[in-house]
Coordinates of C-alpha atoms in Angstrom, one line a residue:
Chain A
M547 CA 19.2 -23.6 -12.0
S548 CA 21.9 -21.6 -13.9
S549 CA 23.9 -19.2 -11.8
N550 CA 22.4 -15.8 -11.1
E551 CA 25.2 -14.1 -13.2
E552 CA 24.4 -16.0 -16.4
W553 CA 20.6 -16.0 -16.0
R554 CA 18.6 -13.5 -18.1
R555 CA 15.1 -12.3 -17.5
V556 CA 12.2 -12.3 -20.0
D557 CA 13.4 -8.9 -21.3
G558 CA 17.1 -9.9 -21.3
R559 CA 18.1 -8.1 -18.1
R560 CA 20.3 -9.4 -15.4
W561 CA 18.7 -10.0 -12.0
D562 CA 20.0 -6.7 -10.6
E563 CA 19.5 -4.5 -13.6
L564 CA 17.1 -1.6 -13.9
R565 CA 15.1 -1.1 -17.1
E566 CA 16.3 1.8 -19.3
I567 CA 15.3 5.1 -17.7
R568 CA 14.9 8.4 -19.4
I569 CA 13.8 11.5 -17.4
E570 CA 13.1 14.9 -18.9
S571 CA 12.2 17.9 -16.7
G572 CA 10.2 21.1 -17.6
V573 CA 8.0 19.4 -20.2
L574 CA 4.7 21.3 -19.5
P575 CA 4.7 25.0 -20.2
N576 CA 1.7 25.7 -18.0
A577 CA 2.8 23.8 -14.9
D578 CA 5.1 25.3 -12.3
G579 CA 7.2 22.2 -12.5
S580 CA 7.0 19.0 -14.6
A581 CA 8.8 15.9 -15.6
Y582 CA 8.4 13.1 -18.1
I583 CA 9.7 9.6 -17.4
E584 CA 10.2 6.5 -19.5
M585 CA 11.1 3.5 -17.5
G586 CA 11.1 0.5 -19.7
R587 CA 7.8 0.8 -21.6
N588 CA 6.2 3.0 -18.8
K589 CA 5.5 6.5 -20.0
I590 CA 4.4 8.9 -17.3
I591 CA 4.1 12.6 -17.2
V592 CA 3.9 14.6 -13.9
G593 CA 2.9 18.2 -13.4
V594 CA 3.3 20.3 -10.2
Y595 CA 1.2 23.4 -9.4
G596 CA 2.1 25.5 -6.4
P597 CA 2.7 26.3 -3.7
R598 CA -0.5 28.2 -4.4
E599 CA -3.6 29.3 -2.5
M600 CA -5.7 26.4 -1.3
H601 CA -9.1 25.9 -2.9
P602 CA -11.5 25.1 -1.4
K603 CA -10.5 27.4 1.3
H604 CA -11.8 25.3 4.2
L605 CA -9.1 22.7 3.5
A606 CA -6.3 25.3 4.1
R607 CA -4.3 24.8 7.3
P608 CA -3.1 27.9 9.1
H609 CA 0.2 26.4 10.3
T610 CA 1.3 24.3 7.3
G611 CA 1.0 23.7 3.6
I612 CA -0.7 20.6 2.2
L613 CA 0.6 18.3 -0.4
R614 CA -2.1 16.9 -2.7
C615 CA -1.4 14.2 -5.2
R616 CA -3.4 12.5 -7.9
Y617 CA -2.2 9.3 -9.6
H618 CA -4.3 8.5 -12.6
M619 CA -4.0 6.1 -15.5
A620 CA -5.1 7.1 -19.0
P621 CA -7.8 4.8 -20.5
F622 CA -5.3 3.7 -23.2
S623 CA -2.5 3.0 -20.8
T624 CA -3.3 -0.6 -20.5
E625 CA -4.5 -3.5 -22.6
P626 CA -7.5 -4.0 -22.4
R627 CA -8.6 -0.3 -22.1
R628 CA -9.4 0.7 -18.5
S629 CA -12.2 2.9 -17.4
P630 CA -11.2 6.5 -16.9
A631 CA -13.0 6.6 -13.5
P632 CA -10.5 6.4 -10.6
S633 CA -10.3 2.9 -9.2
R634 CA -9.7 1.8 -5.6
R635 CA -6.1 1.1 -6.7
D636 CA -5.7 4.6 -7.9
M637 CA -7.0 6.0 -4.6
E638 CA -4.5 3.9 -2.6
I639 CA -1.6 4.8 -4.9
T640 CA -2.6 8.5 -4.7
M641 CA -2.3 8.2 -0.9
V642 CA 1.0 6.3 -0.7
M643 CA 2.4 8.7 -3.3
R644 CA 1.6 11.6 -1.1
Y645 CA 3.2 9.9 1.9
A646 CA 6.3 9.1 -0.2
L647 CA 6.8 12.7 -1.3
E648 CA 5.7 14.6 1.9
P649 CA 8.9 13.8 3.9
A650 CA 11.0 15.6 1.2
I651 CA 9.1 18.9 1.4
F652 CA 9.3 21.8 3.9
L653 CA 5.5 22.0 4.0
E654 CA 5.5 24.2 7.2
R655 CA 7.0 26.9 5.0
Y656 CA 3.7 27.3 3.1
P657 CA 0.9 27.9 5.5
R658 CA -2.6 28.1 4.0
S659 CA -1.2 26.8 0.7
T660 CA -1.3 23.7 -1.4
I661 CA 1.2 21.9 -3.6
D662 CA -0.6 19.8 -6.2
V663 CA 1.1 16.9 -7.9
Y664 CA -0.6 15.3 -10.8
A665 CA 0.7 12.1 -12.3
E666 CA -0.8 10.8 -15.5
V667 CA 0.2 7.3 -16.6
L668 CA 0.2 7.3 -20.4
Q669 CA 1.5 3.8 -20.8
A670 CA 1.8 1.2 -18.0
D671 CA 4.3 -1.6 -17.9
G672 CA 4.7 -2.5 -14.2
G673 CA 6.1 -0.3 -11.6
T674 CA 4.0 2.8 -12.4
R675 CA 3.7 4.0 -8.8
C676 CA 7.5 4.0 -8.5
A677 CA 8.1 5.7 -11.8
S678 CA 5.4 8.3 -10.9
I679 CA 7.1 9.1 -7.6
T680 CA 10.5 9.3 -9.3
A681 CA 9.2 11.7 -11.8
A682 CA 7.2 13.7 -9.2
A683 CA 10.3 14.4 -7.2
V684 CA 12.0 15.8 -10.4
A685 CA 8.9 17.9 -11.1
L686 CA 8.9 19.3 -7.6
A687 CA 12.5 20.3 -7.9
D688 CA 11.7 21.7 -11.4
A689 CA 9.0 23.8 -9.7
G690 CA 11.8 25.4 -7.6
I691 CA 10.4 23.9 -4.4
P692 CA 13.2 23.3 -1.9
L693 CA 13.5 19.6 -1.1
K694 CA 15.3 17.9 1.7
D695 CA 16.4 15.3 -0.8
L696 CA 15.1 13.8 -4.1
V697 CA 12.8 10.8 -3.7
A698 CA 13.7 7.9 -6.0
A699 CA 11.6 4.8 -6.2
C700 CA 11.8 1.3 -7.7
S701 CA 10.7 -2.1 -6.9
A702 CA 12.4 -5.4 -6.1
G703 CA 10.7 -8.8 -5.9
K704 CA 10.8 -12.4 -6.7
Y705 CA 10.3 -14.1 -10.0
E706 CA 10.8 -17.7 -10.8
G707 CA 12.4 -18.2 -7.4
R708 CA 15.0 -15.4 -7.8
I709 CA 15.2 -12.0 -6.3
V710 CA 15.1 -9.4 -9.1
L711 CA 15.2 -5.6 -9.3
D712 CA 12.6 -3.4 -11.0
L713 CA 9.9 -5.8 -12.1
N714 CA 8.2 -5.3 -15.4
D715 CA 4.5 -5.9 -16.0
H716 CA 5.0 -9.7 -16.8
E717 CA 7.2 -10.2 -13.7
D718 CA 4.8 -8.3 -11.5
K719 CA 1.8 -10.3 -12.7
Y720 CA 3.4 -13.8 -12.7
G721 CA 6.1 -13.4 -10.1
E722 CA 6.0 -14.5 -6.5
A723 CA 6.4 -11.1 -4.8
D724 CA 6.6 -7.4 -5.6
L725 CA 8.0 -4.8 -3.2
P726 CA 7.9 -1.1 -4.3
L727 CA 10.1 1.2 -2.3
A728 CA 10.9 4.9 -2.3
Y729 CA 14.1 6.2 -0.8
M730 CA 15.9 9.5 -0.1
P731 CA 19.5 8.5 -0.6
N732 CA 21.2 11.4 1.2
L733 CA 18.9 11.0 4.3
G734 CA 18.8 7.2 4.3
S735 CA 15.0 7.4 4.6
I736 CA 12.4 5.0 3.3
T737 CA 9.3 6.9 2.3
L738 CA 7.3 4.2 0.5
L739 CA 7.3 0.6 1.4
Q740 CA 4.7 -1.9 0.2
M741 CA 4.8 -5.6 -0.5
D742 CA 2.5 -8.1 -2.0
G743 CA 3.3 -11.7 -2.5
L744 CA 5.2 -14.2 -0.4
L745 CA 8.8 -13.8 0.9
S746 CA 10.8 -15.3 3.7
P747 CA 12.2 -12.8 6.2
E748 CA 15.7 -13.3 4.6
E749 CA 14.4 -12.8 1.1
L750 CA 12.5 -9.7 2.3
D751 CA 15.7 -8.2 3.6
R752 CA 17.5 -8.9 0.3
C753 CA 14.6 -7.2 -1.6
I754 CA 14.8 -4.1 0.6
N755 CA 18.5 -3.8 0.1
L756 CA 18.3 -4.4 -3.6
A757 CA 15.5 -1.8 -4.0
I758 CA 17.5 0.7 -2.1
E759 CA 20.5 0.1 -4.4
G760 CA 18.1 0.6 -7.4
C761 CA 16.9 3.9 -5.9
R762 CA 20.5 5.1 -5.6
K763 CA 21.0 4.5 -9.3
I764 CA 17.7 6.2 -10.2
Y765 CA 18.7 9.2 -8.1
E766 CA 21.7 9.8 -10.4
V767 CA 19.4 9.8 -13.4
Q768 CA 17.1 12.3 -11.6
R769 CA 20.0 14.6 -10.9
E770 CA 21.2 14.4 -14.5
A771 CA 17.7 15.3 -15.7
L772 CA 17.6 18.4 -13.5
K773 CA 21.2 19.5 -14.4
R774 CA 20.5 19.1 -18.1
K775 CA 17.6 21.5 -18.0
Y776 CA 19.6 24.2 -16.2
E777 CA 22.5 23.7 -18.6
A778 CA 20.1 24.2 -21.5
K779 CA 18.8 27.3 -19.9
K780 CA 22.3 28.7 -19.4
E781 CA 23.0 28.3 -23.1
V782 CA 19.9 30.2 -24.0
E783 CA 20.7 33.0 -21.6
G784 CA 24.3 33.1 -22.8
N785 CA 23.3 33.8 -26.4
Chain B
M1175 CA -7.9 12.8 7.7
K1176 CA -7.6 10.0 10.2
S1177 CA -4.1 8.7 9.8
G1178 CA -1.3 10.6 11.4
K1179 CA -0.8 14.0 13.0
G1180 CA -4.1 15.7 13.6
G1181 CA -7.6 14.3 14.1
F1182 CA -9.6 15.4 17.0
T1183 CA -7.1 14.9 19.8
S1184 CA -5.9 18.1 21.5
R1185 CA -2.3 19.2 20.9
L1186 CA -1.5 19.0 24.6
K1187 CA -2.7 15.4 24.7
L1188 CA -0.7 14.5 21.5
K1189 CA 2.4 15.9 23.2
R1190 CA 1.8 13.9 26.3
I1191 CA 1.3 10.7 24.2
Q1192 CA 4.6 11.4 22.4
E1193 CA 6.6 12.2 25.5
A1194 CA 5.3 9.1 27.3
I1195 CA 6.2 6.8 24.4
S1196 CA 9.7 8.4 24.0
S1197 CA 10.3 7.3 27.6
G1198 CA 9.0 3.8 27.0
K1199 CA 5.5 4.3 28.5
R1200 CA 1.9 4.6 27.3
L1201 CA -0.9 6.6 28.7
D1202 CA -3.1 3.5 29.2
G1203 CA -0.3 1.7 31.0
R1204 CA 0.6 -0.7 28.3
G1205 CA 4.1 -1.5 27.3
L1206 CA 5.2 -0.4 23.8
E1207 CA 4.7 -3.9 22.4
D1208 CA 1.5 -4.9 24.2
Y1209 CA -1.8 -5.3 22.5
R1210 CA -5.1 -4.5 24.1
D1211 CA -7.4 -7.4 24.9
I1212 CA -8.4 -9.2 21.8
R1213 CA -11.7 -11.1 21.6
V1214 CA -12.9 -13.0 18.6
K1215 CA -16.4 -14.3 18.1
T1216 CA -17.7 -16.2 15.0
G1217 CA -21.1 -16.9 13.7
V1218 CA -22.5 -13.5 14.7
I1219 CA -24.6 -13.0 11.5
E1220 CA -26.6 -16.2 10.8
K1221 CA -27.6 -15.1 7.3
A1222 CA -24.0 -14.8 6.1
D1223 CA -22.0 -17.8 4.9
G1224 CA -19.4 -16.9 7.5
S1225 CA -19.0 -14.1 10.0
S1226 CA -17.0 -12.9 12.9
E1227 CA -16.8 -10.0 15.3
V1228 CA -13.4 -8.8 16.6
F1229 CA -12.7 -6.5 19.5
I1230 CA -9.3 -5.1 20.1
G1231 CA -9.8 -2.9 23.2
D1232 CA -12.7 -0.6 22.1
T1233 CA -12.1 -1.2 18.4
R1234 CA -14.9 -3.3 17.1
V1235 CA -15.1 -4.8 13.6
I1236 CA -17.6 -7.2 12.1
A1237 CA -16.8 -9.3 9.0
G1238 CA -19.4 -11.0 6.9
I1239 CA -18.6 -13.5 4.1
E1240 CA -20.8 -14.3 1.2
I1241 CA -19.9 -16.9 -1.4
S1242 CA -21.4 -16.4 -4.8
H1243 CA -20.3 -17.1 -8.4
G1244 CA -19.4 -14.9 -11.3
P1245 CA -17.0 -14.5 -14.2
P1246 CA -13.2 -14.8 -13.4
F1247 CA -10.9 -11.8 -13.7
E1248 CA -9.5 -11.5 -17.2
D1249 CA -5.9 -12.0 -16.2
T1250 CA -6.6 -15.0 -14.0
P1251 CA -9.2 -17.0 -16.0
G1252 CA -8.8 -20.3 -14.1
E1253 CA -8.9 -18.8 -10.6
G1254 CA -11.6 -17.9 -8.1
I1255 CA -12.1 -14.4 -6.8
L1256 CA -11.8 -12.9 -3.3
I1257 CA -13.0 -9.3 -2.9
C1258 CA -12.6 -7.3 0.3
N1259 CA -14.7 -4.3 1.0
A1260 CA -14.4 -2.1 4.1
E1261 CA -16.7 0.5 5.4
I1262 CA -16.0 2.7 8.4
V1263 CA -19.6 3.6 9.1
P1264 CA -20.5 7.0 10.6
L1265 CA -21.5 5.6 14.0
A1266 CA -17.9 4.3 14.4
S1267 CA -16.4 7.7 15.4
P1268 CA -17.2 11.4 15.6
D1269 CA -14.6 12.0 12.7
I1270 CA -16.4 9.8 10.2
E1271 CA -19.0 11.3 7.9
P1272 CA -21.4 9.5 5.6
G1273 CA -20.3 9.3 2.0
P1274 CA -18.5 7.2 -0.5
P1275 CA -15.5 5.2 0.9
D1276 CA -12.6 7.6 1.5
E1277 CA -8.9 6.7 1.1
V1278 CA -8.6 5.3 4.6
S1279 CA -11.3 2.7 4.1
V1280 CA -10.1 1.9 0.6
E1281 CA -6.6 1.4 2.0
L1282 CA -8.0 -0.8 4.8
A1283 CA -9.8 -3.1 2.4
R1284 CA -6.8 -3.3 0.0
V1285 CA -4.3 -4.1 2.7
V1286 CA -6.4 -6.8 4.3
D1287 CA -7.2 -8.1 0.8
R1288 CA -3.5 -8.3 -0.1
G1289 CA -2.6 -10.2 3.0
L1290 CA -5.4 -12.8 2.5
R1291 CA -4.6 -13.2 -1.2
S1292 CA -0.8 -13.4 -0.9
A1293 CA -1.0 -15.9 1.9
G1294 CA -3.1 -18.1 -0.3
I1295 CA -5.8 -18.3 2.4
V1296 CA -7.9 -20.5 0.0
D1297 CA -6.8 -22.5 -3.0
F1298 CA -7.8 -20.1 -5.8
S1299 CA -7.0 -22.7 -8.5
K1300 CA -9.8 -25.0 -7.2
M1301 CA -12.6 -22.5 -7.4
E1302 CA -13.8 -23.1 -11.0
I1303 CA -17.4 -24.0 -11.7
I1304 CA -17.5 -23.7 -15.5
P1305 CA -13.8 -23.7 -16.8
K1306 CA -12.7 -20.2 -17.7
K1307 CA -16.3 -19.0 -17.5
T1308 CA -17.7 -19.1 -13.9
V1309 CA -15.8 -19.3 -10.6
Y1310 CA -16.6 -19.0 -6.9
V1311 CA -16.5 -15.4 -5.7
I1312 CA -15.8 -14.8 -2.0
N1313 CA -17.0 -11.5 -0.8
V1314 CA -15.4 -10.3 2.4
D1315 CA -17.3 -7.3 3.9
L1316 CA -15.7 -5.5 6.8
F1317 CA -17.7 -3.2 8.9
V1318 CA -16.1 -1.0 11.5
L1319 CA -18.6 -0.4 14.3
N1320 CA -16.3 1.4 16.7
H1321 CA -13.0 3.1 15.6
A1322 CA -10.6 3.1 18.5
G1323 CA -7.4 2.6 16.5
N1324 CA -5.6 -0.2 14.8
L1325 CA -8.3 -1.0 12.2
I1326 CA -6.0 -3.0 9.9
D1327 CA -5.0 -5.6 12.5
A1328 CA -8.6 -5.9 13.8
S1329 CA -10.0 -6.2 10.2
T1330 CA -7.4 -8.8 9.1
L1331 CA -8.2 -10.8 12.2
A1332 CA -12.0 -10.5 11.6
A1333 CA -11.7 -11.5 7.9
V1334 CA -9.6 -14.5 8.7
A1335 CA -11.8 -15.6 11.6
A1336 CA -14.9 -15.2 9.4
L1337 CA -13.4 -17.2 6.5
R1338 CA -12.4 -20.0 8.9
S1339 CA -16.0 -20.2 10.0
T1340 CA -17.5 -20.1 6.5
I1341 CA -19.7 -22.9 5.2
K1342 CA -19.6 -22.7 1.5
P1343 CA -22.7 -23.3 -0.6
I1344 CA -21.8 -25.7 -3.5
F1345 CA -22.9 -24.6 -6.9
E1346 CA -23.5 -27.0 -9.8
V1347 CA -24.2 -26.7 -13.5
R1348 CA -27.6 -27.7 -14.7
N1349 CA -28.6 -27.2 -18.4
G1350 CA -25.6 -24.8 -18.8
E1351 CA -26.7 -22.7 -15.9
V1352 CA -25.0 -22.3 -12.5
V1353 CA -27.4 -23.1 -9.7
P1354 CA -27.1 -23.8 -6.0
S1355 CA -27.0 -27.6 -5.4
G1356 CA -28.5 -27.2 -1.9
R1357 CA -25.4 -28.9 -0.4
K1358 CA -22.8 -27.1 1.7
E1359 CA -19.3 -27.8 3.0
P1360 CA -16.8 -25.9 5.2
L1361 CA -14.6 -23.6 3.2
E1362 CA -11.1 -25.1 3.0
I1363 CA -8.6 -22.7 4.6
K1364 CA -5.0 -23.1 3.5
S1365 CA -3.3 -20.5 5.7
T1366 CA -3.9 -18.1 8.6
P1367 CA -2.3 -14.7 7.9
V1368 CA -2.1 -12.2 10.7
S1369 CA -1.2 -8.5 10.4
V1370 CA 0.8 -6.6 12.9
T1371 CA 0.8 -2.8 12.6
L1372 CA 3.6 -0.8 14.0
S1373 CA 3.2 3.0 14.7
K1374 CA 6.2 5.3 15.0
I1375 CA 5.5 7.8 17.7
G1376 CA 8.0 10.0 19.4
G1377 CA 10.7 8.1 17.5
A1378 CA 9.7 4.8 19.0
L1379 CA 7.8 1.9 17.5
I1380 CA 4.6 0.7 19.2
V1381 CA 2.0 -1.9 18.4
D1382 CA -1.8 -1.6 18.5
P1383 CA -2.2 2.2 18.7
T1384 CA -5.4 3.7 20.1
S1385 CA -7.1 6.3 17.9
E1386 CA -5.5 9.1 20.0
E1387 CA -2.1 7.5 19.5
E1388 CA -2.8 7.3 15.8
D1389 CA -3.5 11.0 15.8
A1390 CA 0.0 11.4 17.3
M1391 CA 1.8 9.0 15.0
E1392 CA 4.5 10.0 12.6
T1393 CA 4.1 7.0 10.4
R1394 CA 2.8 3.4 10.3
L1395 CA 4.0 0.1 9.0
T1396 CA 1.8 -2.9 8.6
I1397 CA 3.4 -6.4 8.2
T1398 CA 1.2 -9.4 7.5
L1399 CA 2.8 -12.8 8.1
D1400 CA 1.6 -16.4 7.5
E1401 CA 2.0 -19.2 10.1
K1402 CA 5.3 -20.3 8.5
G1403 CA 6.8 -16.9 9.2
N1404 CA 6.7 -15.7 5.6
V1405 CA 5.8 -12.1 5.0
C1406 CA 2.8 -11.8 2.7
A1407 CA 2.0 -8.1 2.7
I1408 CA 3.6 -4.8 3.8
Q1409 CA 2.1 -1.3 3.8
K1410 CA 3.8 1.8 5.0
S1411 CA 1.4 4.7 5.5
G1412 CA 1.8 8.0 7.1
P1413 CA 3.6 11.3 6.5
E1414 CA 7.1 10.5 7.8
A1415 CA 9.9 8.3 6.6
L1416 CA 11.5 5.3 8.2
T1417 CA 15.2 4.2 8.2
P1418 CA 16.1 0.7 6.9
E1419 CA 17.0 -0.1 10.5
E1420 CA 13.5 0.9 11.8
V1421 CA 11.9 -1.2 9.0
R1422 CA 14.0 -4.2 10.1
K1423 CA 13.1 -3.7 13.7
A1424 CA 9.4 -3.4 12.8
I1425 CA 9.6 -6.7 10.9
S1426 CA 11.2 -8.5 13.7
I1427 CA 8.6 -7.2 16.3
A1428 CA 5.8 -8.2 13.9
A1429 CA 7.2 -11.7 13.5
S1430 CA 7.4 -12.1 17.3
K1431 CA 3.9 -10.8 17.9
A1432 CA 2.1 -12.6 15.1
P1433 CA 1.8 -16.1 16.8
E1434 CA 0.2 -14.5 19.9
I1435 CA -2.5 -12.8 17.8
R1436 CA -3.0 -15.9 15.6
S1437 CA -3.7 -17.9 18.8
K1438 CA -6.8 -15.8 19.3
I1439 CA -8.4 -17.5 16.3
I1440 CA -6.8 -21.0 16.2
G1441 CA -6.1 -21.6 19.9
G1442 CA -2.7 -22.3 21.4
T1443 CA 0.5 -20.6 20.0

């Protein structure tokens, strides 16, 4: 086996390299907040509506707001085409996405209200739940919702016997393990943690640490995306 | 929604549960890392190819296995299929209403499924009947009869125990068609994964929560391990975050509890 430093992955990356990430905020005129992310060949758009009045009303809680999420994949996002009906996988990701974002939001400030986060995967290339969470955090900030911290997410895993960061579709399908993780860098909090595959306890620990490092890098990209939007606004207002 | 903060438990009781756990105690007298009594029976449904019934305290889950045949998944054409399905039926708890599976039962099925599959509980590469066309399909149906907390651990245990008791019908190809040969053999089991679910309540980590404790929990982390000590599935679920230290602690508690739970299905630790 060549050393880790020389070894290159199927897409030419080093073991600890993220795919190229591009995030743009404020992309949907109708939404209160929105973001578009490209992470490798993933293309995902997220819209946030709210805080707004909860409908149906019986779901409203008098002492707190509620975060609702929907993760959904477009029929053309995968090859072969997938059915537009939500799958069991979509239901599970919807749920863990809500749990990943909830710790960042002061929901108790919005009694009887809802914050709705909709993620649409336009093209999928492995790691869509993480990219959706990363984009959703930017969209929440873009909606002007105060956040305890941004939530950044990425995966680490094992492919051909090596621990790697940010698995692409091929590595996810044919690799030995995949561990998606979401992290709030300033609070040191893990808000999403899943794993599927086989890892020794020592490898697991390395994956967790590597994914956290990846999240820190993604966090910087999130910040830049938000800053860029406000800088652009300033210029418009200045004219 | 059943998982975390709410449910039908009164706020006063939730507070008592949290206070007890923060001071290292539990309302039912258990230590933080003690399971309730675990009982496992197999062969409870004669018509199924394999079955089991698991009790963890008052939690009661039945697993039924049926082995059939069908086309393989497109992305794994040479491999057999294992499908987990879970139903929390309305008689299991006053909180459950009839209807299509909600996210709690979907998550339950998928977390159990991931543990079995990742651990390689069966050799999926030896399940072809007609190469690339027809493979063995193992259906694992989980049925929660009484929901008294910790459904994931009980269901993983039930699924593994049922699979270990499964007698597989052998299919053969006659005139290009797949038909039962009339012969049977025990399903070959390659590993015995066990899941250990930790709940964070009052800032402390406990195992095997009751449903009242689940109502009080801040968050939950399930870790599934095989008998070699490898981790084969993780699922964090619940509205609050965990620190990396808490995750490490949870993994080490899970690793220390898993052999004890596994002994309920294979005898001896």
